[in-house]
Amino acid sequence: MAFVGQKLVKQIQTTGLKATVAQRLDDAFTRFTAGLSWNDVRGVLRGDPPAKPNPRVKPHTEGFWFHIRPTFYHEAVTTLYPTFRLGLLSAVFFTFEIITGIFLMIFYTPSPTYAYGNMLDILTNVPFGKFMRDLHRLGAEGMVIIVTLHMARTFITGSYKKPRQFTWFTGVVLLVVTLFLSFSGYLLPWDQLAFWAVTIGTSMADAVPLVGPEINLLLRGAPDIGAGGLLRFYLFHVVLFPLIGVIFVAVHYYKVVRFGISLPPEMEAIGEDTARKVPPEKRVNFMPDIITNELMYAGVAFAILAISCATWYSAPLEHHADPLVTPNHTVAPWYFYWLQGLLKIPHMIPLLPGGIAGEVDRFFANVFGLTPKVFWGVIVGPLLFLLLFVVPYIDPNPSRRYGDRKVMLSFGAIFAAAIIYLSLAGIPTGVPITGFGYVGGDPASEVGQAFIPDEGVGPVRRLPYSQYVVGNFPINAQPNTGSAGLDRLIREIHDDMEARKARPDPLGKTLSADATGSLEVKQIQSNLRQVIITVNYTDVDGKASQFKKYTFLHADSGYVAE
Amino acid sequence: MSIFKKIVTYRPSFTVRILTGLISMLIMLSVCTFIGLADRTRLNVRAAEFDARAVEAGAKVYFDQCARCHGVKGEGIEGQGPALASEQFVGRIELVRDDMQLQSIKVVVPSERLNQIGWTGSLRDYIIAVTESGIPIKTSNAWDVNHPTFGERFGGPLRGDQIRDVASFIVNYGLDPLPNDQAILPPAPGEGQAARPTPVPLTPAQEAGKALYEAKGCTACHAIRGVGAQGALGPNLTRIGAVAEERIASDHYKANLQGQPPATTAAEYIRQSIIHPNAYIVPECPQGACLANLMPQNYEQQMTPEELNNLVDYLSSLK
């Protein structure tokens, strides 16, 4: 008489219960790993040499997750150089962003009414909420850096050359996806930082000839960013760009496996590609060597992110988005500073020798009828990216040797230097020394902005509430307010004002020599004070003027820690 | 082999890989444990910080929007709006924190006003409701106008978060409320139809001044109860005749007057303020500290001496 489990009973009778359970568990484990028993996996993690026949190729041939991974690498690509593991790290960060992103998604509603409140809830009422948000944000910025470095490495080692042109092309697509992913996530907290950065970003689209307003309308869902725009950016961020990313990662990685990781240039004859012809003695097995190496890199990356977020890093959250109030010195995210720098070029003509950019603008305005904003932002900016896409198709040099590629490598260096220079020009302080890209208002208002910035903390808010003394104090070098902290703050303001009197800013403006200031502290409520900075100065027309800026400071607002 | 070459050709040994991986995992686990252990307390501290920042943001909204009728100290303005800082309105509160640093508001003395009007919800909810949707029916002649609708969805200028912030600010007055005798209190329900003083009739010259006040654009920044538009940038002039007398007697005026001889009568003070607006800047305006240069300095050229006399005459009569 046969019944279900007869075999099991028989096995228990012959080998005993313990051995049967162990054998059955190992069976299940082997099915799970697509071919590796518990002992095989232990062997991998202990670095044992493989048995013969090698059971470790089975997951590659039979399982899904490893089917795209090669069973061995060339020894020469397993050292730090030439890959620096940047491609792997890009994929690791992408996965990491998906995991932390799903966590944050649970607590988020893409609506202007709720989004900012959700952020406050994540920070104040969700266990691990702030940690996850910091990780997600820092991971996103890290991913932009790593993907960019990955591209730079590929350029420097000439790995974009035949037969890997299309791999490079998909890689640039992934760089664009990374930037757009980061940028679309920027809007979601619905704070001032987000709102104005994205307003600047999408207003670029507005400048596209002919279809600009339509593109802008598609992006924003309305003439201005509002509920429609937020929902669209949310969908870009969590559906469209991740989907494009996953598809292109698959294509990109398929190409990497198909052609192999390119060897260091000096190891191959010119024009030859031997990445896939690995002699047996040069093979490094995927298991155990590559997989442990990758796990190590992923582990170290996660640990660095976790330590950073537990210690020094805190994702910024500014005031609630306000379409009616543009904060001073609004900037795009840092990875788009170069674009902002490009847009500033026409305003910076007086600072350039001979007004080169001005001539360029006039030429394009006269010949093609383009405004500077269209020319620099919509034509030159995307052209730089187009250049990246076509690099492998326009580079005729078959050699990957550094010595043979002086032109291309110099071109790359100039490109990188230009991007860095433009990025510096993109921030409000401009490029050091030359002052290119400096934007600043009246020097007196810059004193206010330096000490009470519209957004962010600044020295006034960073000084603890308890260090303030109620009263009206003149700004001078020897303040005597009875509070060491307030004295220090007043001295700082004094030094700042003196510096602005002595040195003209890059636009040639100085604070008038007769300028005086005062700092007033008023008690508004028992735990709320108002701090007012006043600067009396003579303006450019010789008229006596006054600039005032104030902020409110609550005893418990905790800016000190930020 | 150069150090550079050593770095780029570095291949961690198997032991190094496994150890580094393990240590990284341990670090991550300890960071998570470390965060998890004190997370509740940290969350509560951060919640209190954001509550405090809401009060700061609410103060800004209050001085921009509310102070013009409710007063810069929340003391209320006769005919314009009742006190919000009075003990009668906010009661008395304390901020308490439990062992886990969770902050809550403890009501020591409940709001007498809410009891009076029969509002069963919290003070905060009452403030939010009134700010957002206004008061739809007129129940008292103590105020010139009903409370307007400030909420965005009723056509007002404020978003929901700004209204919640300003409610946090007003509730915060309860820590140290103004004594009721220093505040303009609203009439109790049913007692709202108080007798109002009959206005003193204006002389023809004063009538001409009043017409000038409206014609020359003064109402864009200033407000006089019941006259034309109600500007909110400059000081309220409803009682300027009386205020001017107080001003010329005050030490602040004597100490801060610049470039002009001190006025000895209310009319002189008003004339001086019109012709030389920067001579003396009062410390408090509806939107916080008053600024120099806000008021045009060419009114002497815009009006004939007779017109100016009429205007000063009219303003001096406001007491």
PDB file of C-alpha atoms in Angstrom, chain A residues 43-48 75-82 84 113 116 120-131 284 288-290 292-303 306-307 309-310 317 319-324 461 520 522 524-528 530 532 543-548 550-559 561-562, chain B residues 4 7-14 16-21 23-25 27-28 31-37 39-40 42-53 55-61 63-64 72-73 85 95 97 103 152 157 159 161-162 164-165 168-176 278 281 283-284 287-293 297:
ATOM      1  CA  GLY A  43      33.338  26.438   0.653  1.00  0.00           C
ATOM      2  CA  VAL A  44      32.768  29.617  -1.374  1.00  0.00           C
ATOM      3  CA  LEU A  45      32.717  31.788   1.733  1.00  0.00           C
ATOM      4  CA  ARG A  46      35.845  30.046   3.107  1.00  0.00           C
ATOM      5  CA  GLY A  47      37.700  30.450  -0.167  1.00  0.00           C
ATOM      6  CA  ASP A  48      38.155  26.709  -0.750  1.00  0.00           C
ATOM      7  CA  GLU A  75      42.851  38.406 -13.574  1.00  0.00           C
ATOM      8  CA  ALA A  76      43.883  41.839 -14.875  1.00  0.00           C
ATOM      9  CA  VAL A  77      40.469  43.412 -14.231  1.00  0.00           C
ATOM     10  CA  THR A  78      40.143  42.171 -10.659  1.00  0.00           C
ATOM     11  CA  THR A  79      42.635  44.659  -9.232  1.00  0.00           C
ATOM     12  CA  LEU A  80      41.525  48.140  -8.197  1.00  0.00           C
ATOM     13  CA  TYR A  81      42.687  49.504 -11.561  1.00  0.00           C
ATOM     14  CA  PRO A  82      41.264  49.570 -14.248  1.00  0.00           C
ATOM     15  CA  PHE A  84      37.790  50.811  -9.517  1.00  0.00           C
ATOM     16  CA  THR A 113      -1.443  69.870   0.861  1.00  0.00           C
ATOM     17  CA  TYR A 116       5.494  68.880   3.532  1.00  0.00           C
ATOM     18  CA  LEU A 120       7.702  66.520   9.101  1.00  0.00           C
ATOM     19  CA  ASP A 121       6.044  63.233  10.059  1.00  0.00           C
ATOM     20  CA  ILE A 122       8.916  61.233   8.578  1.00  0.00           C
ATOM     21  CA  LEU A 123      11.335  63.334  10.615  1.00  0.00           C
ATOM     22  CA  THR A 124       9.394  63.400  13.871  1.00  0.00           C
ATOM     23  CA  ASN A 125       7.074  60.430  14.016  1.00  0.00           C
ATOM     24  CA  VAL A 126       8.433  57.567  11.892  1.00  0.00           C
ATOM     25  CA  PRO A 127      11.016  55.294  13.535  1.00  0.00           C
ATOM     26  CA  PHE A 128      14.184  55.355  11.400  1.00  0.00           C
ATOM     27  CA  GLY A 129      12.405  57.915   9.196  1.00  0.00           C
ATOM     28  CA  LYS A 130      15.099  60.581   9.315  1.00  0.00           C
ATOM     29  CA  PHE A 131      17.794  57.925   8.921  1.00  0.00           C
ATOM     30  CA  VAL A 284      39.616  34.276 -11.532  1.00  0.00           C
ATOM     31  CA  PRO A 288      34.431  32.484  -4.544  1.00  0.00           C
ATOM     32  CA  ASP A 289      36.593  35.430  -5.591  1.00  0.00           C
ATOM     33  CA  ILE A 290      34.436  37.916  -7.471  1.00  0.00           C
ATOM     34  CA  THR A 292      33.105  37.994  -2.086  1.00  0.00           C
ATOM     35  CA  ASN A 293      34.836  40.998  -3.594  1.00  0.00           C
ATOM     36  CA  GLU A 294      31.505  42.492  -4.655  1.00  0.00           C
ATOM     37  CA  LEU A 295      29.870  41.757  -1.317  1.00  0.00           C
ATOM     38  CA  MET A 296      32.780  43.506   0.372  1.00  0.00           C
ATOM     39  CA  TYR A 297      32.426  46.618  -1.793  1.00  0.00           C
ATOM     40  CA  ALA A 298      28.673  46.744  -1.268  1.00  0.00           C
ATOM     41  CA  GLY A 299      29.129  46.249   2.487  1.00  0.00           C
ATOM     42  CA  VAL A 300      31.735  49.006   2.769  1.00  0.00           C
ATOM     43  CA  ALA A 301      29.580  51.386   0.700  1.00  0.00           C
ATOM     44  CA  PHE A 302      26.543  50.738   2.923  1.00  0.00           C
ATOM     45  CA  ALA A 303      28.623  51.115   6.081  1.00  0.00           C
ATOM     46  CA  ALA A 306      25.157  54.491   7.443  1.00  0.00           C
ATOM     47  CA  ILE A 307      27.980  56.079   9.454  1.00  0.00           C
ATOM     48  CA  CYS A 309      23.942  59.580   8.113  1.00  0.00           C
ATOM     49  CA  ALA A 310      24.323  58.705  11.784  1.00  0.00           C
ATOM     50  CA  LEU A 317      14.449  70.594   4.775  1.00  0.00           C
ATOM     51  CA  HIS A 319      10.413  76.175   4.842  1.00  0.00           C
ATOM     52  CA  HIS A 320       7.184  75.110   3.138  1.00  0.00           C
ATOM     53  CA  ALA A 321       7.169  75.908  -0.575  1.00  0.00           C
ATOM     54  CA  ASP A 322       5.837  79.402  -1.204  1.00  0.00           C
ATOM     55  CA  PRO A 323       5.275  80.421  -4.828  1.00  0.00           C
ATOM     56  CA  LEU A 324       5.058  84.068  -3.738  1.00  0.00           C
ATOM     57  CA  ARG A 461      19.828  81.346  14.118  1.00  0.00           C
ATOM     58  CA  GLU A 520      18.152  94.566  18.115  1.00  0.00           C
ATOM     59  CA  LYS A 522      13.034  91.998  21.150  1.00  0.00           C
ATOM     60  CA  ILE A 524       7.882  88.742  21.491  1.00  0.00           C
ATOM     61  CA  GLN A 525       6.595  85.963  23.719  1.00  0.00           C
ATOM     62  CA  SER A 526       8.071  84.383  26.821  1.00  0.00           C
ATOM     63  CA  ASN A 527      10.044  81.903  24.685  1.00  0.00           C
ATOM     64  CA  LEU A 528      10.178  83.782  21.402  1.00  0.00           C
ATOM     65  CA  GLN A 530      12.910  88.704  17.318  1.00  0.00           C
ATOM     66  CA  ILE A 532      16.684  92.504  13.796  1.00  0.00           C
ATOM     67  CA  LYS A 543      21.199 108.995  -0.401  1.00  0.00           C
ATOM     68  CA  ALA A 544      21.040 107.836   3.202  1.00  0.00           C
ATOM     69  CA  SER A 545      19.443 104.379   3.174  1.00  0.00           C
ATOM     70  CA  GLN A 546      18.553 101.730   5.613  1.00  0.00           C
ATOM     71  CA  PHE A 547      18.404  97.956   5.297  1.00  0.00           C
ATOM     72  CA  LYS A 548      16.598  95.815   7.835  1.00  0.00           C
ATOM     73  CA  TYR A 550      14.828  90.083  10.965  1.00  0.00           C
ATOM     74  CA  THR A 551      14.105  86.585  12.090  1.00  0.00           C
ATOM     75  CA  PHE A 552      12.200  85.028  14.948  1.00  0.00           C
ATOM     76  CA  LEU A 553      13.989  82.701  17.307  1.00  0.00           C
ATOM     77  CA  HIS A 554      12.279  80.233  19.621  1.00  0.00           C
ATOM     78  CA  ALA A 555      14.000  78.793  22.679  1.00  0.00           C
ATOM     79  CA  ASP A 556      13.526  75.194  21.497  1.00  0.00           C
ATOM     80  CA  SER A 557      13.975  75.445  17.741  1.00  0.00           C
ATOM     81  CA  GLY A 558      17.272  73.542  17.840  1.00  0.00           C
ATOM     82  CA  TYR A 559      19.147  75.172  14.955  1.00  0.00           C
ATOM     83  CA  ALA A 561      22.727  71.230  16.019  1.00  0.00           C
ATOM     84  CA  GLU A 562      22.336  71.836  12.296  1.00  0.00           C
TER      85      GLU A 562
ATOM     86  CA  PHE B   4      50.696  54.542  -6.852  1.00  0.00           C
ATOM     87  CA  ILE B   7      47.368  51.017  -4.859  1.00  0.00           C
ATOM     88  CA  VAL B   8      46.000  50.505  -8.357  1.00  0.00           C
ATOM     89  CA  THR B   9      47.109  46.873  -8.554  1.00  0.00           C
ATOM     90  CA  TYR B  10      45.820  46.106  -5.070  1.00  0.00           C
ATOM     91  CA  ARG B  11      43.760  42.962  -4.881  1.00  0.00           C
ATOM     92  CA  PRO B  12      42.466  42.264  -1.369  1.00  0.00           C
ATOM     93  CA  SER B  13      43.147  38.746  -0.199  1.00  0.00           C
ATOM     94  CA  PHE B  14      40.293  36.423   0.563  1.00  0.00           C
ATOM     95  CA  VAL B  16      40.640  40.708   3.924  1.00  0.00           C
ATOM     96  CA  ARG B  17      37.478  40.563   1.806  1.00  0.00           C
ATOM     97  CA  ILE B  18      35.555  38.394   4.240  1.00  0.00           C
ATOM     98  CA  LEU B  19      36.763  40.349   7.275  1.00  0.00           C
ATOM     99  CA  THR B  20      36.045  43.766   5.742  1.00  0.00           C
ATOM    100  CA  GLY B  21      32.602  42.603   4.670  1.00  0.00           C
ATOM    101  CA  ILE B  23      33.098  44.359   9.876  1.00  0.00           C
ATOM    102  CA  SER B  24      31.015  46.567   7.553  1.00  0.00           C
ATOM    103  CA  MET B  25      27.934  44.513   8.347  1.00  0.00           C
ATOM    104  CA  ILE B  27      29.057  48.541  11.743  1.00  0.00           C
ATOM    105  CA  MET B  28      25.742  48.833   9.925  1.00  0.00           C
ATOM    106  CA  VAL B  31      24.514  52.015  13.733  1.00  0.00           C
ATOM    107  CA  CYS B  32      20.940  50.753  13.296  1.00  0.00           C
ATOM    108  CA  THR B  33      20.817  49.489  16.882  1.00  0.00           C
ATOM    109  CA  PHE B  34      22.268  52.752  18.134  1.00  0.00           C
ATOM    110  CA  ILE B  35      19.650  54.732  16.230  1.00  0.00           C
ATOM    111  CA  GLY B  36      16.838  52.342  17.154  1.00  0.00           C
ATOM    112  CA  LEU B  37      17.575  52.405  20.886  1.00  0.00           C
ATOM    113  CA  ASP B  39      14.863  56.776  18.405  1.00  0.00           C
ATOM    114  CA  ARG B  40      11.633  57.500  20.273  1.00  0.00           C
ATOM    115  CA  ARG B  42      15.073  61.666  19.455  1.00  0.00           C
ATOM    116  CA  LEU B  43      11.823  61.791  17.492  1.00  0.00           C
ATOM    117  CA  ASN B  44      10.113  63.574  20.376  1.00  0.00           C
ATOM    118  CA  VAL B  45      12.917  66.110  20.715  1.00  0.00           C
ATOM    119  CA  ARG B  46      12.772  66.767  16.991  1.00  0.00           C
ATOM    120  CA  ALA B  47       8.982  67.092  17.135  1.00  0.00           C
ATOM    121  CA  ALA B  48       9.385  69.794  19.804  1.00  0.00           C
ATOM    122  CA  GLU B  49      11.944  71.537  17.575  1.00  0.00           C
ATOM    123  CA  PHE B  50       9.551  71.607  14.655  1.00  0.00           C
ATOM    124  CA  ASP B  51       6.764  72.838  16.961  1.00  0.00           C
ATOM    125  CA  ALA B  52       9.096  75.687  17.954  1.00  0.00           C
ATOM    126  CA  ARG B  53       9.845  76.480  14.317  1.00  0.00           C
ATOM    127  CA  VAL B  55       5.817  79.270  16.277  1.00  0.00           C
ATOM    128  CA  GLU B  56       8.628  81.193  14.526  1.00  0.00           C
ATOM    129  CA  ALA B  57       6.946  80.848  11.139  1.00  0.00           C
ATOM    130  CA  GLY B  58       3.601  81.770  12.716  1.00  0.00           C
ATOM    131  CA  ALA B  59       5.111  84.950  14.183  1.00  0.00           C
ATOM    132  CA  LYS B  60       6.079  86.036  10.672  1.00  0.00           C
ATOM    133  CA  VAL B  61       2.532  85.418   9.412  1.00  0.00           C
ATOM    134  CA  PHE B  63       3.113  90.374  11.865  1.00  0.00           C
ATOM    135  CA  ASP B  64       2.376  90.312   8.131  1.00  0.00           C
ATOM    136  CA  VAL B  72       1.747  94.089  17.528  1.00  0.00           C
ATOM    137  CA  LYS B  73       1.640  92.649  21.032  1.00  0.00           C
ATOM    138  CA  ALA B  85      -2.707  87.611  23.818  1.00  0.00           C
ATOM    139  CA  LEU B  95       4.764  73.172  28.170  1.00  0.00           C
ATOM    140  CA  ARG B  97       7.754  67.001  28.702  1.00  0.00           C
ATOM    141  CA  GLN B 103       6.184  67.610  24.683  1.00  0.00           C
ATOM    142  CA  GLU B 152      -6.712  79.966   0.543  1.00  0.00           C
ATOM    143  CA  PRO B 157      -3.958  84.732   1.160  1.00  0.00           C
ATOM    144  CA  ARG B 159      -2.126  78.314   2.977  1.00  0.00           C
ATOM    145  CA  ASP B 161       0.281  75.272   6.923  1.00  0.00           C
ATOM    146  CA  GLN B 162       0.583  79.029   7.491  1.00  0.00           C
ATOM    147  CA  ARG B 164      -1.627  76.157  11.537  1.00  0.00           C
ATOM    148  CA  ASP B 165       1.659  78.003  12.208  1.00  0.00           C
ATOM    149  CA  SER B 168       0.743  77.739  17.170  1.00  0.00           C
ATOM    150  CA  PHE B 169       2.031  81.286  17.626  1.00  0.00           C
ATOM    151  CA  ILE B 170      -1.171  82.580  19.206  1.00  0.00           C
ATOM    152  CA  VAL B 171      -1.577  79.554  21.501  1.00  0.00           C
ATOM    153  CA  ASN B 172       2.021  80.204  22.595  1.00  0.00           C
ATOM    154  CA  TYR B 173       0.906  83.552  24.089  1.00  0.00           C
ATOM    155  CA  GLY B 174      -0.680  81.421  26.806  1.00  0.00           C
ATOM    156  CA  LEU B 175       2.728  80.888  28.421  1.00  0.00           C
ATOM    157  CA  ASP B 176       2.684  84.514  29.547  1.00  0.00           C
ATOM    158  CA  ASN B 278      12.531 110.164   7.992  1.00  0.00           C
ATOM    159  CA  ILE B 281      10.916 106.542  12.788  1.00  0.00           C
ATOM    160  CA  PRO B 283       9.625 101.664  16.672  1.00  0.00           C
ATOM    161  CA  GLU B 284       6.541  99.635  15.814  1.00  0.00           C
ATOM    162  CA  GLN B 287       4.326  94.513  10.116  1.00  0.00           C
ATOM    163  CA  GLY B 288       6.996  94.700  12.807  1.00  0.00           C
ATOM    164  CA  ALA B 289       9.746  97.279  12.918  1.00  0.00           C
ATOM    165  CA  CYS B 290       9.086 100.427  10.866  1.00  0.00           C
ATOM    166  CA  LEU B 291      11.448 101.247   8.031  1.00  0.00           C
ATOM    167  CA  ALA B 292      12.878 104.555   6.917  1.00  0.00           C
ATOM    168  CA  ASN B 293      12.322 105.690   3.317  1.00  0.00           C
ATOM    169  CA  GLN B 297       9.432 112.544   0.925  1.00  0.00           C
TER     170      GLN B 297
END
